[in-house]
Amino acid sequence: MSAGTRRPLSVVLAGGGSAGHVNPLLATADALRRHVPDVTIGVLGTAEGLEARLVPARGYELTVVPKVPFPRRPGPGLVRFPGSLRRAVGTALAAVRGADADVVVGFGGYVSTPAYLAARRAGVPIVIHEQNARPGLANRLGARFTRRVATTFESTRLPHATTVGLPLREEIRGLDRDALRAEALAEFGLDEGRPTLLVFGGSLGAQRINQALAGAAGDLLAAGVQVLHLTGAGKDVVVAAGEPGSARYVALPYTDRMDLAYALADLAVCRSGAGTVCELAAVGVPAVYVPLPVGNGEQRLNAAGVVAAGGGTLVEDARVDADWVRAEVVPLVTDRDRLARMAHAAAGHGQRDAADRLVALILEAAGHQG
């Protein structure tokens, strides 16, 4: 869009499926509104992913694009794939043209491939954001069509990549842990002055982490530690009511206020999804990362940078049991000097301005000046 054009900037964002795709997409949409208040934003997503609920709830229009997984082995899916992809590209192309888009921004996932192909066909500039250390198929394809590629991690291998970090939701990006600590302690019924351990494994939880921490609950409580354990939906842990100090072990399936959970945490034990790693580093919470032991190993790579910087440690999933908690976690969470050094290192490695940096790239691609 030229400097003299009065038409509002139009941006189409594509991505979805998991929170790892949806959260940075929404954070970027919100940042675009901050920078360009009259921007028009449309979102391409699937009917099955989290975006189907979260995108409209945030006030953005969602166009549903058929989910077209790339077939990884011969079979009926491979035969149907070309036709399915054509239909998905057609839906995306209609949305891009209908929005008169100035730029298409993809975050990976099932809808990004049709979005990139549609943008290329329409002659619309493409911007890519890859949140994981190891890029997915969609963004590896999309990176062939543009020189505007943003990544979360420096280690990510994509052509023309610029490291910007992970766009964070506003309540995390602007989190003042000290200012919220009293509210956080009241929210979860915990005490001031005690070392506080935050345990979580993502929205579905991590059963091995759950069992290990619950199994060592007595040792944590005996050491004066209090625990906020977010177990994941459908996963419960039980600390015996007769256990001394058991009221200081708070187990919940989930919380909508992760900002408050971060505000009270002196140490976290968690998986190392990209969102988790980037949020903890940005707000300066040291962590023991337990990479998911399946998949392509991306969770280990996600945590590598902050661990190398001294803001966290890494442990193999197979080592995580109650004995490991007693031997490793209890001494760490009660060592205030070491935690302070780790928190400083994490905050120094973290990036709170990723959404603003990505927006700058989007505005440059769109030729927008304002």
CSV table of C-alpha atoms in Angstrom, one decimal:
chain,number,residue,atom,x,y,z
A,1,MET,CA,0.0,0.0,0.0
A,2,SER,CA,1.5,3.4,-1.0
A,3,ALA,CA,1.9,6.2,1.4
A,4,GLY,CA,-0.9,8.2,-0.3
A,5,THR,CA,-3.5,5.5,-0.1
A,6,ARG,CA,-6.4,6.1,2.3
A,7,ARG,CA,-7.6,2.5,2.3
A,8,PRO,CA,-6.9,0.9,5.7
A,9,LEU,CA,-4.1,-1.6,5.8
A,10,SER,CA,-5.5,-5.2,5.3
A,11,VAL,CA,-3.6,-8.1,6.8
A,12,VAL,CA,-4.6,-11.8,6.6
A,13,LEU,CA,-3.1,-14.1,9.2
A,14,ALA,CA,-2.9,-17.8,8.7
A,15,GLY,CA,-2.3,-20.5,11.3
A,16,GLY,CA,-3.9,-22.7,13.9
A,17,GLY,CA,-4.4,-26.1,15.3
A,18,SER,CA,-2.4,-25.9,18.5
A,19,ALA,CA,-1.8,-23.1,21.1
A,20,GLY,CA,1.7,-22.9,19.7
A,21,HIS,CA,0.3,-21.5,16.5
A,22,VAL,CA,-2.7,-19.7,17.8
A,23,ASN,CA,-1.2,-17.7,20.6
A,24,PRO,CA,1.6,-16.0,18.6
A,25,LEU,CA,-1.0,-15.3,15.8
A,26,LEU,CA,-3.3,-13.5,18.3
A,27,ALA,CA,-0.4,-11.7,19.9
A,28,THR,CA,0.6,-10.4,16.5
A,29,ALA,CA,-3.0,-9.4,15.6
A,30,ASP,CA,-3.2,-7.4,18.9
A,31,ALA,CA,0.2,-5.7,18.2
A,32,LEU,CA,-1.0,-4.8,14.7
A,33,ARG,CA,-4.0,-3.0,16.2
A,34,ARG,CA,-1.7,-1.2,18.6
A,35,HIS,CA,0.5,0.1,15.8
A,36,VAL,CA,-2.2,0.6,13.2
A,37,PRO,CA,-5.6,1.2,14.9
A,38,ASP,CA,-7.6,1.1,11.7
A,39,VAL,CA,-6.0,-2.1,10.4
A,40,THR,CA,-8.4,-4.7,8.9
A,41,ILE,CA,-7.4,-8.2,10.1
A,42,GLY,CA,-8.7,-11.5,8.8
A,43,VAL,CA,-7.7,-15.0,10.1
A,44,LEU,CA,-7.5,-18.2,8.2
A,45,GLY,CA,-7.8,-21.3,10.4
A,46,THR,CA,-9.4,-24.7,10.7
A,47,ALA,CA,-12.8,-25.7,12.2
A,48,GLU,CA,-11.1,-28.2,14.5
A,49,GLY,CA,-8.3,-26.2,16.1
A,50,LEU,CA,-8.2,-23.9,19.1
A,51,GLU,CA,-8.5,-21.0,16.7
A,52,ALA,CA,-12.2,-21.9,16.0
A,53,ARG,CA,-12.9,-20.7,19.6
A,54,LEU,CA,-10.1,-18.3,20.4
A,55,VAL,CA,-10.0,-16.1,17.3
A,56,PRO,CA,-13.7,-15.0,17.3
A,57,ALA,CA,-13.5,-14.6,21.1
A,58,ARG,CA,-10.7,-12.0,20.6
A,59,GLY,CA,-12.8,-10.1,18.0
A,60,TYR,CA,-11.2,-11.3,14.8
A,61,GLU,CA,-13.1,-12.7,11.8
A,62,LEU,CA,-12.2,-16.4,11.1
A,63,THR,CA,-12.4,-17.9,7.6
A,64,VAL,CA,-12.4,-21.7,7.9
A,65,VAL,CA,-10.0,-23.4,5.5
A,66,PRO,CA,-10.3,-27.2,5.0
A,67,LYS,CA,-7.6,-29.1,7.0
A,68,VAL,CA,-5.3,-30.8,4.5
A,69,PRO,CA,-2.6,-32.8,6.3
A,70,PHE,CA,0.3,-33.7,4.1
A,71,PRO,CA,0.3,-37.5,3.6
A,72,ARG,CA,3.5,-39.0,4.9
A,73,ARG,CA,3.0,-42.5,3.4
A,74,PRO,CA,1.3,-44.1,0.3
A,75,GLY,CA,-2.4,-44.7,0.7
A,76,PRO,CA,-5.9,-43.2,0.0
A,77,GLY,CA,-4.8,-39.9,1.6
A,78,LEU,CA,-2.1,-39.5,-1.0
A,79,VAL,CA,-4.6,-40.0,-3.8
A,80,ARG,CA,-7.0,-37.4,-2.3
A,81,PHE,CA,-4.4,-34.9,-1.4
A,82,PRO,CA,-4.1,-32.9,-4.7
A,83,GLY,CA,-7.9,-32.3,-4.9
A,84,SER,CA,-8.1,-31.5,-1.2
A,85,LEU,CA,-5.2,-29.0,-1.5
A,86,ARG,CA,-6.8,-27.3,-4.5
A,87,ARG,CA,-10.0,-26.8,-2.6
A,88,ALA,CA,-8.2,-25.4,0.4
A,89,VAL,CA,-6.1,-23.1,-1.8
A,90,GLY,CA,-9.3,-21.9,-3.4
A,91,THR,CA,-10.9,-21.1,-0.1
A,92,ALA,CA,-7.8,-19.2,1.0
A,93,LEU,CA,-7.5,-17.4,-2.3
A,94,ALA,CA,-11.1,-16.2,-2.0
A,95,ALA,CA,-10.4,-14.9,1.5
A,96,VAL,CA,-7.2,-13.1,0.4
A,97,ARG,CA,-8.8,-11.5,-2.6
A,98,GLY,CA,-12.0,-10.7,-0.6
A,99,ALA,CA,-10.0,-8.9,2.0
A,100,ASP,CA,-8.0,-7.0,-0.7
A,101,ALA,CA,-5.0,-8.1,1.5
A,102,ASP,CA,-1.8,-6.1,1.5
A,103,VAL,CA,0.1,-9.0,3.1
A,104,VAL,CA,-0.4,-12.6,4.2
A,105,VAL,CA,1.3,-13.7,7.4
A,106,GLY,CA,1.7,-17.4,8.2
A,107,PHE,CA,2.5,-19.1,11.5
A,108,GLY,CA,2.7,-22.7,10.2
A,109,GLY,CA,0.2,-25.4,10.7
A,110,TYR,CA,-2.3,-27.0,8.3
A,111,VAL,CA,-3.8,-23.8,6.8
A,112,SER,CA,-0.5,-22.0,6.2
A,113,THR,CA,0.4,-24.0,3.1
A,114,PRO,CA,-2.9,-23.1,1.3
A,115,ALA,CA,-2.5,-19.5,2.5
A,116,TYR,CA,1.1,-19.3,1.0
A,117,LEU,CA,0.0,-20.8,-2.3
A,118,ALA,CA,-3.0,-18.5,-2.5
A,119,ALA,CA,-0.9,-15.4,-1.7
A,120,ARG,CA,1.6,-16.3,-4.3
A,121,ARG,CA,-1.2,-16.8,-6.9
A,122,ALA,CA,-2.7,-13.4,-5.9
A,123,GLY,CA,0.7,-11.6,-6.0
A,124,VAL,CA,0.4,-10.7,-2.3
A,125,PRO,CA,3.6,-10.4,-0.2
A,126,ILE,CA,4.2,-13.1,2.3
A,127,VAL,CA,5.7,-12.9,5.8
A,128,ILE,CA,6.4,-16.1,7.8
A,129,HIS,CA,6.9,-16.7,11.5
A,130,GLU,CA,8.3,-20.0,12.7
A,131,GLN,CA,7.9,-20.6,16.4
A,132,ASN,CA,9.8,-23.8,16.8
A,133,ALA,CA,13.6,-24.4,16.6
A,134,ARG,CA,12.9,-27.1,14.0
A,135,PRO,CA,10.6,-25.7,11.3
A,136,GLY,CA,7.6,-27.5,10.0
A,137,LEU,CA,6.7,-28.5,6.4
A,138,ALA,CA,4.4,-25.5,5.8
A,139,ASN,CA,7.0,-22.9,6.7
A,140,ARG,CA,9.8,-24.7,4.9
A,141,LEU,CA,7.6,-24.5,1.7
A,142,GLY,CA,6.6,-20.9,2.4
A,143,ALA,CA,10.1,-19.7,2.9
A,144,ARG,CA,10.7,-20.5,-0.8
A,145,PHE,CA,8.2,-17.7,-1.7
A,146,THR,CA,9.5,-14.8,0.4
A,147,ARG,CA,12.6,-13.2,1.9
A,148,ARG,CA,10.6,-12.0,4.9
A,149,VAL,CA,11.1,-14.9,7.4
A,150,ALA,CA,11.0,-14.4,11.1
A,151,THR,CA,12.0,-17.0,13.7
A,152,THR,CA,11.8,-17.5,17.4
A,153,PHE,CA,15.2,-19.1,17.9
A,154,GLU,CA,18.5,-18.3,16.3
A,155,SER,CA,19.1,-22.0,15.7
A,156,THR,CA,16.2,-22.3,13.3
A,157,ARG,CA,17.3,-23.2,9.8
A,158,LEU,CA,15.3,-21.3,7.2
A,159,PRO,CA,16.4,-19.2,4.3
A,160,HIS,CA,16.5,-15.4,4.9
A,161,ALA,CA,15.6,-15.9,8.6
A,162,THR,CA,15.7,-13.0,11.0
A,163,THR,CA,15.4,-13.9,14.7
A,164,VAL,CA,12.6,-11.8,16.4
A,165,GLY,CA,11.5,-14.1,19.2
A,166,LEU,CA,8.0,-15.3,19.9
A,167,PRO,CA,5.1,-12.8,19.9
A,168,LEU,CA,3.6,-13.0,23.4
A,169,ARG,CA,0.1,-12.2,24.7
A,170,GLU,CA,-0.1,-8.8,26.3
A,171,GLU,CA,-0.6,-10.1,29.9
A,172,ILE,CA,2.7,-11.9,29.6
A,173,ARG,CA,4.6,-9.3,27.6
A,174,GLY,CA,3.8,-6.6,30.1
A,175,LEU,CA,4.0,-8.8,33.3
A,176,ASP,CA,5.5,-7.1,36.4
A,177,ARG,CA,6.0,-10.1,38.6
A,178,ASP,CA,6.7,-8.1,41.8
A,179,ALA,CA,3.6,-6.0,41.3
A,180,LEU,CA,1.4,-9.0,40.9
A,181,ARG,CA,2.9,-11.3,43.5
A,182,ALA,CA,0.5,-10.5,46.3
A,183,GLU,CA,-2.5,-11.0,44.1
A,184,ALA,CA,-1.0,-14.3,42.8
A,185,LEU,CA,-0.4,-15.6,46.3
A,186,ALA,CA,-4.0,-14.8,47.3
A,187,GLU,CA,-5.4,-16.3,44.0
A,188,PHE,CA,-3.8,-19.7,44.7
A,189,GLY,CA,-3.9,-19.6,48.6
A,190,LEU,CA,-0.1,-19.7,49.0
A,191,ASP,CA,2.2,-17.9,51.5
A,192,GLU,CA,4.6,-15.1,51.2
A,193,GLY,CA,8.2,-15.8,52.0
A,194,ARG,CA,8.3,-19.5,51.0
A,195,PRO,CA,10.1,-20.9,47.9
A,196,THR,CA,7.4,-21.5,45.3
A,197,LEU,CA,7.6,-24.3,42.7
A,198,LEU,CA,5.4,-24.1,39.6
A,199,VAL,CA,4.8,-27.4,37.9
A,200,PHE,CA,3.0,-27.8,34.6
A,201,GLY,CA,3.0,-29.8,31.4
A,202,GLY,CA,0.9,-27.9,28.9
A,203,SER,CA,-2.9,-27.9,28.6
A,204,LEU,CA,-3.0,-31.8,28.5
A,205,GLY,CA,-0.5,-32.2,31.3
A,206,ALA,CA,2.5,-34.5,31.5
A,207,GLN,CA,1.8,-37.7,33.4
A,208,ARG,CA,5.5,-38.5,34.2
A,209,ILE,CA,6.0,-35.0,35.6
A,210,ASN,CA,2.8,-35.2,37.6
A,211,GLN,CA,3.6,-38.6,39.2
A,212,ALA,CA,7.2,-37.6,40.0
A,213,LEU,CA,6.2,-34.4,41.8
A,214,ALA,CA,3.3,-35.9,43.6
A,215,GLY,CA,5.5,-38.7,44.7
A,216,ALA,CA,8.0,-36.3,46.3
A,217,ALA,CA,5.4,-34.0,47.7
A,218,GLY,CA,6.3,-34.8,51.3
A,219,ASP,CA,10.0,-34.0,50.7
A,220,LEU,CA,9.1,-30.7,49.1
A,221,LEU,CA,6.8,-29.7,51.9
A,222,ALA,CA,9.3,-30.8,54.6
A,223,ALA,CA,11.9,-28.5,52.9
A,224,GLY,CA,9.5,-25.5,53.3
A,225,VAL,CA,8.6,-25.4,49.7
A,226,GLN,CA,5.1,-24.6,48.4
A,227,VAL,CA,3.9,-26.0,45.1
A,228,LEU,CA,1.4,-24.8,42.4
A,229,HIS,CA,0.9,-27.9,40.2
A,230,LEU,CA,-1.2,-27.5,37.1
A,231,THR,CA,-1.8,-31.1,36.2
A,232,GLY,CA,-3.6,-30.8,32.9
A,233,ALA,CA,-7.2,-31.6,32.1
A,234,GLY,CA,-8.4,-35.0,33.3
A,235,LYS,CA,-5.2,-35.6,35.3
A,236,ASP,CA,-5.3,-35.5,39.1
A,237,VAL,CA,-2.6,-35.7,41.7
A,238,VAL,CA,-3.4,-36.4,45.3
A,239,VAL,CA,-1.4,-35.2,48.3
A,240,ALA,CA,-2.6,-37.0,51.5
A,241,ALA,CA,-4.6,-34.6,53.6
A,242,GLY,CA,-2.6,-35.8,56.7
A,243,GLU,CA,0.7,-34.8,55.1
A,244,PRO,CA,2.2,-32.0,57.1
A,245,GLY,CA,1.9,-28.8,55.1
A,246,SER,CA,-0.3,-30.4,52.5
A,247,ALA,CA,-2.3,-27.2,52.1
A,248,ARG,CA,0.8,-25.7,50.6
A,249,TYR,CA,0.6,-28.2,47.7
A,250,VAL,CA,-2.1,-26.7,45.4
A,251,ALA,CA,-3.1,-29.0,42.5
A,252,LEU,CA,-5.4,-27.6,39.8
A,253,PRO,CA,-6.2,-29.0,36.3
A,254,TYR,CA,-5.4,-25.6,34.7
A,255,THR,CA,-5.6,-21.9,35.2
A,256,ASP,CA,-6.6,-19.1,33.0
A,257,ARG,CA,-4.2,-16.8,34.8
A,258,MET,CA,-0.8,-18.0,33.9
A,259,ASP,CA,0.4,-14.5,34.4
A,260,LEU,CA,-0.3,-14.9,38.1
A,261,ALA,CA,1.3,-18.4,38.1
A,262,TYR,CA,4.5,-16.9,36.7
A,263,ALA,CA,4.3,-14.0,39.2
A,264,LEU,CA,4.7,-16.3,42.2
A,265,ALA,CA,7.1,-18.9,40.7
A,266,ASP,CA,10.7,-19.1,41.9
A,267,LEU,CA,11.3,-22.1,39.7
A,268,ALA,CA,9.3,-24.0,37.2
A,269,VAL,CA,9.4,-27.7,36.2
A,270,CYS,CA,7.8,-28.1,32.8
A,271,ARG,CA,7.9,-29.3,29.2
A,272,SER,CA,9.8,-27.1,26.7
A,273,GLY,CA,7.3,-26.2,24.0
A,274,ALA,CA,8.3,-22.9,22.3
A,275,GLY,CA,5.6,-20.9,24.0
A,276,THR,CA,6.6,-22.2,27.4
A,277,VAL,CA,10.3,-21.5,26.9
A,278,CYS,CA,9.8,-18.0,25.6
A,279,GLU,CA,7.2,-17.0,28.2
A,280,LEU,CA,9.3,-18.2,31.1
A,281,ALA,CA,12.5,-16.5,29.7
A,282,ALA,CA,10.7,-13.2,29.0
A,283,VAL,CA,9.4,-12.9,32.5
A,284,GLY,CA,12.6,-14.2,34.2
A,285,VAL,CA,11.4,-17.5,35.7
A,286,PRO,CA,14.2,-20.1,35.8
A,287,ALA,CA,13.1,-23.6,34.8
A,288,VAL,CA,13.9,-27.3,34.7
A,289,TYR,CA,12.8,-28.3,31.2
A,290,VAL,CA,11.7,-31.8,30.5
A,291,PRO,CA,11.5,-32.1,26.7
A,292,LEU,CA,8.6,-34.3,25.3
A,293,PRO,CA,10.3,-37.6,24.5
A,294,VAL,CA,8.4,-38.1,21.2
A,295,GLY,CA,8.3,-36.2,17.9
A,296,ASN,CA,11.3,-34.8,16.1
A,297,GLY,CA,13.2,-33.6,19.1
A,298,GLU,CA,12.2,-29.9,18.7
A,299,GLN,CA,11.5,-29.4,22.4
A,300,ARG,CA,15.1,-30.1,23.3
A,301,LEU,CA,16.2,-27.6,20.7
A,302,ASN,CA,13.6,-25.0,21.9
A,303,ALA,CA,15.2,-25.0,25.4
A,304,ALA,CA,18.8,-25.2,24.3
A,305,GLY,CA,19.4,-21.4,24.1
A,306,VAL,CA,18.1,-20.4,27.5
A,307,VAL,CA,19.8,-23.4,29.1
A,308,ALA,CA,23.1,-22.4,27.5
A,309,ALA,CA,22.6,-18.9,28.8
A,310,GLY,CA,22.2,-20.2,32.4
A,311,GLY,CA,18.5,-19.6,32.7
A,312,GLY,CA,17.4,-23.2,33.0
A,313,THR,CA,18.5,-26.8,33.1
A,314,LEU,CA,17.5,-29.7,30.9
A,315,VAL,CA,16.6,-33.3,32.0
A,316,GLU,CA,15.6,-36.3,30.0
A,317,ASP,CA,12.0,-37.5,30.5
A,318,ALA,CA,13.2,-41.0,31.5
A,319,ARG,CA,15.1,-39.6,34.5
A,320,VAL,CA,12.0,-37.8,36.0
A,321,ASP,CA,10.8,-39.7,39.1
A,322,ALA,CA,10.3,-38.9,42.7
A,323,ASP,CA,13.9,-39.8,43.6
A,324,TRP,CA,15.1,-37.3,41.0
A,325,VAL,CA,12.8,-34.6,42.5
A,326,ARG,CA,14.3,-35.3,45.9
A,327,ALA,CA,17.9,-35.2,44.6
A,328,GLU,CA,17.7,-32.4,42.1
A,329,VAL,CA,14.6,-30.2,42.5
A,330,VAL,CA,14.5,-29.8,46.2
A,331,PRO,CA,18.1,-28.5,46.5
A,332,LEU,CA,17.6,-26.2,43.6
A,333,VAL,CA,14.3,-24.6,44.6
A,334,THR,CA,15.6,-23.9,48.1
A,335,ASP,CA,18.9,-22.3,46.8
A,336,ARG,CA,17.9,-18.6,46.6
A,337,ASP,CA,21.3,-17.4,45.3
A,338,ARG,CA,21.4,-19.9,42.5
A,339,LEU,CA,17.8,-19.1,41.5
A,340,ALA,CA,18.5,-15.4,41.5
A,341,ARG,CA,21.4,-16.0,39.1
A,342,MET,CA,19.3,-18.2,36.9
A,343,ALA,CA,16.4,-15.7,36.8
A,344,HIS,CA,18.7,-12.9,35.8
A,345,ALA,CA,20.1,-15.1,33.0
A,346,ALA,CA,16.6,-16.1,31.8
A,347,ALA,CA,15.4,-12.6,31.6
A,348,GLY,CA,18.5,-11.5,29.7
A,349,HIS,CA,17.9,-14.2,27.2
A,350,GLY,CA,14.1,-13.6,26.9
A,351,GLN,CA,12.5,-11.2,24.4
A,352,ARG,CA,9.4,-9.2,25.2
A,353,ASP,CA,9.2,-7.2,22.1
A,354,ALA,CA,8.9,-10.0,19.5
A,355,ALA,CA,5.4,-9.0,18.4
A,356,ASP,CA,6.5,-5.4,17.7
A,357,ARG,CA,9.5,-6.6,15.7
A,358,LEU,CA,7.3,-8.9,13.7
A,359,VAL,CA,4.8,-6.1,13.0
A,360,ALA,CA,7.6,-4.0,11.7
A,361,LEU,CA,8.4,-6.7,9.2
A,362,ILE,CA,4.8,-7.0,8.2
A,363,LEU,CA,4.4,-3.2,7.7
A,364,GLU,CA,7.6,-3.2,5.6
A,365,ALA,CA,6.3,-6.1,3.5
A,366,ALA,CA,3.0,-4.3,3.0
A,367,GLY,CA,4.7,-1.0,2.1
A,368,HIS,CA,2.8,0.7,4.9
A,369,GLN,CA,4.1,3.9,6.4
A,370,GLY,CA,2.5,5.3,9.4
